[in-house]
Amino acid sequence: KKSQEADLQSQVDLCAAKLERANQLIEGLGGEKTRWRATATDLNSQCAKLVGDMLLAAAAVAYLGPVTMTYRHELYKLWLEELKRHDVPCSKTFS
């Protein structure tokens, strides 16, 4: 009978330890949920600006190679104004 009690107590202790580890895991995953939501929000924002960013990138490749840095900045400002005028969203920074 004492052997059974010791065995049962061992099982109870093991179950309590498993529950504690499960709680720690769940709490840790709660932080991941927040991080994943923030990442998803950021990706949605980037997707909304993708067309404008691609237009700027294509224009840079096509037109900015042989010109000075000053002229590049002027062209970039003009292109940004055009994108805004046509309501095409794009990122605020571009390099």
One Martini backbone bead per residue (centre of mass of N, CA, C, O) as a GRO file, in nm:
protein
   95
    1LYS     BB    1   0.057   0.063  -0.020
    2LYS     BB    2   0.302   0.255  -0.005
    3SER     BB    3   0.382   0.215  -0.300
    4GLN     BB    4   0.124   0.338  -0.419
    5GLU     BB    5   0.147   0.616  -0.288
    6ALA     BB    6   0.421   0.687  -0.411
    7ASP     BB    7   0.328   0.660  -0.704
    8LEU     BB    8   0.104   0.873  -0.691
    9GLN     BB    9   0.281   1.107  -0.599
   10SER     BB   10   0.463   1.100  -0.848
   11GLN     BB   11   0.236   1.161  -1.051
   12VAL     BB   12   0.149   1.432  -0.929
   13ASP     BB   13   0.424   1.574  -0.963
   14LEU     BB   14   0.445   1.535  -1.269
   15CYS     BB   15   0.182   1.686  -1.340
   16ALA     BB   16   0.262   1.958  -1.214
   17ALA     BB   17   0.510   2.002  -1.392
   18LYS     BB   18   0.359   1.999  -1.662
   19LEU     BB   19   0.172   2.238  -1.602
   20GLU     BB   20   0.394   2.447  -1.562
   21ARG     BB   21   0.519   2.420  -1.847
   22ALA     BB   22   0.260   2.489  -2.001
   23ASN     BB   23   0.225   2.774  -1.886
   24GLN     BB   24   0.495   2.885  -1.989
   25LEU     BB   25   0.437   2.838  -2.287
   26ILE     BB   26   0.181   3.009  -2.312
   27GLU     BB   27   0.309   3.276  -2.220
   28GLY     BB   28   0.524   3.283  -2.447
   29LEU     BB   29   0.313   3.280  -2.687
   30GLY     BB   30   0.178   3.552  -2.629
   31GLY     BB   31   0.417   3.722  -2.736
   32GLU     BB   32   0.410   3.609  -3.024
   33LYS     BB   33   0.135   3.716  -3.102
   34THR     BB   34   0.213   4.012  -3.091
   35ARG     BB   35   0.443   3.999  -3.295
   36TRP     BB   36   0.276   3.888  -3.534
   37ARG     BB   37   0.081   4.123  -3.554
   38ALA     BB   38   0.291   4.342  -3.611
   39THR     BB   39   0.402   4.209  -3.868
   40ALA     BB   40   0.137   4.204  -4.028
   41THR     BB   41   0.093   4.508  -4.028
   42ASP     BB   42   0.357   4.581  -4.171
   43LEU     BB   43   0.304   4.416  -4.431
   44ASN     BB   44   0.047   4.563  -4.515
   45SER     BB   45   0.183   4.836  -4.548
   46GLN     BB   46   0.390   4.747  -4.764
   47CYS     BB   47   0.184   4.648  -4.977
   48ALA     BB   48   0.048   4.928  -5.022
   49LYS     BB   49   0.350   5.045  -5.131
   50LEU     BB   50   0.460   4.872  -5.371
   51VAL     BB   51   0.399   5.027  -5.633
   52GLY     BB   52   0.555   5.286  -5.569
   53ASP     BB   53   0.829   5.152  -5.511
   54MET     BB   54   0.858   5.023  -5.795
   55LEU     BB   55   0.854   5.283  -5.956
   56LEU     BB   56   1.107   5.405  -5.823
   57ALA     BB   57   1.301   5.175  -5.892
   58ALA     BB   58   1.267   5.182  -6.200
   59ALA     BB   59   1.349   5.477  -6.236
   60ALA     BB   60   1.630   5.454  -6.116
   61VAL     BB   61   1.742   5.247  -6.317
   62ALA     BB   62   1.672   5.413  -6.582
   63TYR     BB   63   1.771   5.738  -6.483
   64LEU     BB   64   2.020   5.756  -6.243
   65GLY     BB   65   2.304   5.674  -6.336
   66PRO     BB   66   2.431   5.946  -6.515
   67VAL     BB   67   2.386   6.126  -6.257
   68THR     BB   68   2.379   6.332  -6.013
   69MET     BB   69   2.294   6.354  -5.688
   70THR     BB   70   2.131   6.614  -5.704
   71TYR     BB   71   1.949   6.527  -5.942
   72ARG     BB   72   1.833   6.278  -5.808
   73HIS     BB   73   1.682   6.428  -5.582
   74GLU     BB   74   1.503   6.594  -5.768
   75LEU     BB   75   1.365   6.360  -5.912
   76TYR     BB   76   1.254   6.221  -5.662
   77LYS     BB   77   1.070   6.454  -5.577
   78LEU     BB   78   0.902   6.457  -5.833
   79TRP     BB   79   0.800   6.165  -5.813
   80LEU     BB   80   0.658   6.198  -5.542
   81GLU     BB   81   0.457   6.412  -5.636
   82GLU     BB   82   0.321   6.232  -5.848
   83LEU     BB   83   0.226   6.011  -5.663
   84LYS     BB   84   0.051   6.195  -5.486
   85ARG     BB   85  -0.130   6.312  -5.714
   86HIS     BB   86  -0.219   5.991  -5.780
   87ASP     BB   87  -0.248   5.820  -5.516
   88VAL     BB   88   0.040   5.674  -5.464
   89PRO     BB   89   0.172   5.472  -5.255
   90CYS     BB   90   0.471   5.521  -5.045
   91SER     BB   91   0.760   5.538  -4.918
   92LYS     BB   92   0.945   5.775  -4.744
   93THR     BB   93   1.188   5.593  -4.801
   94PHE     BB   94   1.477   5.596  -5.035
   95SER     BB   95   1.776   5.394  -5.178
   0.00000   0.00000   0.00000
